[in-house]
Short mmCIF file of C-alpha atoms in Angstrom, two decimals:
data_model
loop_
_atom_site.label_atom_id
_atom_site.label_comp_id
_atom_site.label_asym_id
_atom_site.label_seq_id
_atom_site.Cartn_x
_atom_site.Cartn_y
_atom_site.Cartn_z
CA UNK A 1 -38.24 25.16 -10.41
CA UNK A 2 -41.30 23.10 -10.68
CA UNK A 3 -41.81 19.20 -10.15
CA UNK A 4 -43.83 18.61 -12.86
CA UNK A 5 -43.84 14.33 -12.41
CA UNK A 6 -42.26 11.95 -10.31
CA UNK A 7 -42.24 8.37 -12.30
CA UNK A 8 -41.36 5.29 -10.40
CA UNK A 9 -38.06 3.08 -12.07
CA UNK A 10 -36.45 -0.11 -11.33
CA UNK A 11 -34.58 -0.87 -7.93
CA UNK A 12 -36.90 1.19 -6.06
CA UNK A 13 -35.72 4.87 -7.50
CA UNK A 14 -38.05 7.50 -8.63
CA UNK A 15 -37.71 9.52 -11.57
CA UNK A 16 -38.06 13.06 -10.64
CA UNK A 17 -38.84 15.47 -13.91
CA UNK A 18 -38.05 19.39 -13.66
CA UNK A 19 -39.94 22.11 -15.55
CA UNK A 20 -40.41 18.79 -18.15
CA UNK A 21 -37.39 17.71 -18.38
CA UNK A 22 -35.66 14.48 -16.95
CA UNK A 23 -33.62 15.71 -13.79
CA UNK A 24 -32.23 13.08 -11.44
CA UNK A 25 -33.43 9.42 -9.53
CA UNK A 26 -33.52 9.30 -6.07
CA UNK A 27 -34.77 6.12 -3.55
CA UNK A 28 -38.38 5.80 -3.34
CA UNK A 29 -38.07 6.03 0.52
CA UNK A 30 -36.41 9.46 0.32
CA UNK A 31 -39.13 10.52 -2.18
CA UNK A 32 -42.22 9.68 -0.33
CA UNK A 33 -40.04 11.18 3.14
CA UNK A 34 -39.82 14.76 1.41
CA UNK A 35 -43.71 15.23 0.75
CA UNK A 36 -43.31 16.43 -2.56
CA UNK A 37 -46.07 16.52 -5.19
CA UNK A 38 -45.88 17.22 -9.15
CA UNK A 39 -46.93 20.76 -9.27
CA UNK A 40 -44.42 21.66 -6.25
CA UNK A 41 -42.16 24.75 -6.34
CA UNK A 42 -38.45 23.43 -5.30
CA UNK A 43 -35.35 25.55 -4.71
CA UNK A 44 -31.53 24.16 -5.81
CA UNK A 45 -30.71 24.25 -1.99
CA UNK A 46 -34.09 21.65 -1.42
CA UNK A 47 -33.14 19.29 -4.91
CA UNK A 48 -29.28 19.23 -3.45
CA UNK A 49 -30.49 18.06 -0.24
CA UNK A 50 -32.79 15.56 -1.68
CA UNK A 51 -29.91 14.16 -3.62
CA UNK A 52 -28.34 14.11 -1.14
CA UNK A 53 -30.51 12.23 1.43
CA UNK A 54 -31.24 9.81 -1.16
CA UNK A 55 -27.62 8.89 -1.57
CA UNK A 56 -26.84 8.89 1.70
CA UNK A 57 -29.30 6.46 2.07
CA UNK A 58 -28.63 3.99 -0.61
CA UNK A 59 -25.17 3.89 0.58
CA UNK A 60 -26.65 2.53 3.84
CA UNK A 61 -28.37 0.17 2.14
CA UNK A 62 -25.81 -1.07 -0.27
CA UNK A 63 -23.65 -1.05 2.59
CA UNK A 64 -25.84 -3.71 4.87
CA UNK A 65 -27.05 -5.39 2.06
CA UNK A 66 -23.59 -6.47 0.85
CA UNK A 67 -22.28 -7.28 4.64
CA UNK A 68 -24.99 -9.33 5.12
CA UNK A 69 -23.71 -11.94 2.47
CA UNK A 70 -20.57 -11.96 3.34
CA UNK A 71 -17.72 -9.51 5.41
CA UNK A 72 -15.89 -7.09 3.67
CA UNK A 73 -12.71 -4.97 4.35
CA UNK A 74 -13.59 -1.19 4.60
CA UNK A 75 -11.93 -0.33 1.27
CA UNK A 76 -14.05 -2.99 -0.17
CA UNK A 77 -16.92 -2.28 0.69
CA UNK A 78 -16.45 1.45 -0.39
CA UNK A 79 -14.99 0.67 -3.79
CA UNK A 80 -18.41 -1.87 -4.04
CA UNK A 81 -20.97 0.79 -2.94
CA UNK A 82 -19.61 3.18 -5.26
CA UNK A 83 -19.68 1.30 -8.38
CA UNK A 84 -23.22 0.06 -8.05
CA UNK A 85 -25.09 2.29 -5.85
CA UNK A 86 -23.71 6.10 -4.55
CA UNK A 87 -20.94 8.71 -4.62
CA UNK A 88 -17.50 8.20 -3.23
CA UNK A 89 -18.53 10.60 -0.30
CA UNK A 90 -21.65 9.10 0.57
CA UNK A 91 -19.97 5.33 0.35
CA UNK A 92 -17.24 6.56 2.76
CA UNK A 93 -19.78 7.81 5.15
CA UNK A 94 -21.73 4.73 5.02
CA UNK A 95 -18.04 2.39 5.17
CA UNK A 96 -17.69 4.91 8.58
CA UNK A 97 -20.89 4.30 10.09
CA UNK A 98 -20.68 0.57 9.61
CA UNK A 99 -17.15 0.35 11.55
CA UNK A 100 -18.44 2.19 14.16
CA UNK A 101 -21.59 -0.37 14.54
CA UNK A 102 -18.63 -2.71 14.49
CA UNK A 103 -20.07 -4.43 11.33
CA UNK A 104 -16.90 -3.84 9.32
CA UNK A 105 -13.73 -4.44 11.46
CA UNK A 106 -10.36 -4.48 8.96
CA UNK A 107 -8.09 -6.85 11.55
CA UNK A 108 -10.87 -9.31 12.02
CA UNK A 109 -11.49 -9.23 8.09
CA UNK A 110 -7.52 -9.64 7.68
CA UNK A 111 -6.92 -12.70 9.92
CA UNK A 112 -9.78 -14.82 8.63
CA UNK A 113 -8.71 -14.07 5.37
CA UNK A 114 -4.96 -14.24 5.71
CA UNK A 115 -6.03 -17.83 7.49
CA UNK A 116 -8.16 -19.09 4.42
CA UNK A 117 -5.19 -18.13 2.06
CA UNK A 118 -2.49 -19.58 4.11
CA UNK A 119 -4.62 -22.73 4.99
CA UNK A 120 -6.95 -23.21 2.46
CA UNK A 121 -6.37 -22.01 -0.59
CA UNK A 122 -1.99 -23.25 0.32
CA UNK A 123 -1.04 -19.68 -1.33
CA UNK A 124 2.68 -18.45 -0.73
CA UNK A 125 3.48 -15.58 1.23
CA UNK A 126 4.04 -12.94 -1.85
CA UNK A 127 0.26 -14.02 -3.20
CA UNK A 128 -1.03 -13.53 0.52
CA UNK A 129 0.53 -9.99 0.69
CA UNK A 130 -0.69 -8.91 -2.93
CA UNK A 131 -4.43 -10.15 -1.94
CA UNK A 132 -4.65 -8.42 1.66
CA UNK A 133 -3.31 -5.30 0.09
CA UNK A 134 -5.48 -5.15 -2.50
CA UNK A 135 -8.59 -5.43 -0.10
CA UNK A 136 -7.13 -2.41 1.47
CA UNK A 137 -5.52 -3.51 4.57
CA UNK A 138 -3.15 -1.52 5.89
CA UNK A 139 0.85 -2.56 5.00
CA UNK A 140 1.88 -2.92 8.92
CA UNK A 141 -1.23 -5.56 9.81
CA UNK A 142 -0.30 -7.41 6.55
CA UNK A 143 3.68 -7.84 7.62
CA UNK A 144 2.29 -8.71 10.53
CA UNK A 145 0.12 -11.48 9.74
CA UNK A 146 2.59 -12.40 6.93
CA UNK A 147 5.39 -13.37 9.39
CA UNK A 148 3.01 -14.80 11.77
CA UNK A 149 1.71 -17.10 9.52
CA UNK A 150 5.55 -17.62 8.02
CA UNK A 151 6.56 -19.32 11.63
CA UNK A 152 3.93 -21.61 12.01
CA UNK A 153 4.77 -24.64 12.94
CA UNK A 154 8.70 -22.95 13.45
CA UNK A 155 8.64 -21.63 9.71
CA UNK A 156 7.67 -25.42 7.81
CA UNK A 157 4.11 -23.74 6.94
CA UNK A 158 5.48 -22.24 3.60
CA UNK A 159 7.12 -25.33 3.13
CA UNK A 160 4.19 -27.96 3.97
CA UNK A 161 1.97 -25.83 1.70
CA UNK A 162 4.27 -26.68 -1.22
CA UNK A 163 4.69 -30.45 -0.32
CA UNK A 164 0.89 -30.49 -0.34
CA UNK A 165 0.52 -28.46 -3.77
CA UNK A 166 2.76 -31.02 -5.60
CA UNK A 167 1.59 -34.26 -4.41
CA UNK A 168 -2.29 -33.05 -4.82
CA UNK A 169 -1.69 -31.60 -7.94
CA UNK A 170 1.08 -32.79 -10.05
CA UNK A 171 1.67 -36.47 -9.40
CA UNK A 172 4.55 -37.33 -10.79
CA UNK A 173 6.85 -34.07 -10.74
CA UNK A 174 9.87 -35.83 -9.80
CA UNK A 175 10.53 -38.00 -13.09
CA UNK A 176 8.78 -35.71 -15.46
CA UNK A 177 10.84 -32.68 -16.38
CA UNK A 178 7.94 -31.11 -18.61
CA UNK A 179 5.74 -31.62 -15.05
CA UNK A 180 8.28 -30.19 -12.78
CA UNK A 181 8.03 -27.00 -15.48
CA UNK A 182 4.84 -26.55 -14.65
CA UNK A 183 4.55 -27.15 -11.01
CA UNK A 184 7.53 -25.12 -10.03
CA UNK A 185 4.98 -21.82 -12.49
CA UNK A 186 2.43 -22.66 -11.12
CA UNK A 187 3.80 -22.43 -7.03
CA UNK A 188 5.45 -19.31 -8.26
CA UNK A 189 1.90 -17.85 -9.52
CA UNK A 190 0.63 -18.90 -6.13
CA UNK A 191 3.33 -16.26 -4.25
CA UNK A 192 6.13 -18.78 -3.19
CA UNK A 193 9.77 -17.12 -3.99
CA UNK A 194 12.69 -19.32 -6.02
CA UNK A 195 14.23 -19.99 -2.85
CA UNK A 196 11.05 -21.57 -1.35
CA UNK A 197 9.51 -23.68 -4.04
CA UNK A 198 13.71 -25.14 -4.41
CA UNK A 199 14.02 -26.13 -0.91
CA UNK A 200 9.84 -27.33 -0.54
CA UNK A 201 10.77 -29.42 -3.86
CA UNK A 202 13.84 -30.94 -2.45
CA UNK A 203 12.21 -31.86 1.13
CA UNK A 204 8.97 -32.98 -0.76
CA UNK A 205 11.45 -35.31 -2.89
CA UNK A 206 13.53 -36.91 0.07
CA UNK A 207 10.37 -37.37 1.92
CA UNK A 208 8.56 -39.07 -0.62
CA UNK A 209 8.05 -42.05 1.06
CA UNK A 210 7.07 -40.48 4.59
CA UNK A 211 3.80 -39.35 2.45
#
């Protein structure tokens, strides 16, 4: 096979163009790394490895470009890598390599975020669970951290959260049925159970005027 022209493209890639014809984009970096010239004889082994290289590389650089704006769980940030920049191998490998420079750690991830949901955003413990999960944290940390976070302050977190929900929220639940409707959806959507939202309503209502 001959490299008959190698045309740069957007986000740093290079065309590369085979006996003529379009063939594949690699990085620049990878490019300029192998040597090559138009006019240069290439085998499949060489063109596999310089796919190769190339993705391996933009993995790496997805991969540190993304944890740089913010941290990601290691699931995440392989999911993200492969949808916008490399194969599901080479994201893995690059996912690997950034746990073991200790840039990605999945606990650390799962506590600050199981904190911001709990704290923060006032979410219930089913809507913590489904969120963790989904980030790709494995199920025994997430009970963990879900009944860590369910006795805080000797199991009134849940509660608190729900007291805080209604009186920031929907002023007013307690004489307006239509209101109550919606507040008692709305917890629900936020991962409180029945049994939570009933009692969080009835302690928010006899303590109405401790607010």
């Amino acid at each position: 096979m001959e490299l008959t022209a190698a045309e740069p493209r957007r986000k740093s890639l290079v065309q590369l163009y085979i006996d003529g014809e379009a063939a594949v984009k690699i990085d620049r970096e990878t490019f300029l790394r192998s040597r090559l010239q138009p006019g240069d004889e290439l085998t499949d082994e060489q063109l596999h490895e310089l796919i190769l290289a190339s993705d391996t590389r933009r993995a790496h650089e997805k991969a540190l470009y993304l944890l740089e704006h913010r941290d990601h769980s290691k699931r995440e940030l392989v999911e993200k890598i492969t949808r916008t920049a490399a194969s599901r191998e080479a994201a893995q490998a690059a996912a690997d390599r950034m746990e073991e420079l200790g840039l990605v750690d999945d606990e650390n991830y799962a506590r600050r975020r199981a904190k911001e949901l709990f704290l923060s955003k006032q979410y219930g413990p089913l809507r913590v669970r489904q969120e963790l999960r989904q980030k790709g944290i494995a199920p025994e940390l997430v009970d963990s951290l879900i009944e860590e976070y369910s006795q805080c302050d000797d199991g009134q977190l849940p509660l608190e959260n729900i007291r805080g929900v209604l009186a920031k929220k929907y002023p007013g639940w307690q004489e307006d049925e239509r209101q109550r409707r919606r507040a008692f959806a709305a917890l629900q959507r936020r991962g409180y159970s029945y049994e939570q939202i009933r009692e969080g309503m009835r302690l928010a209502y006899e303590g109405e005027e401790d607010w």
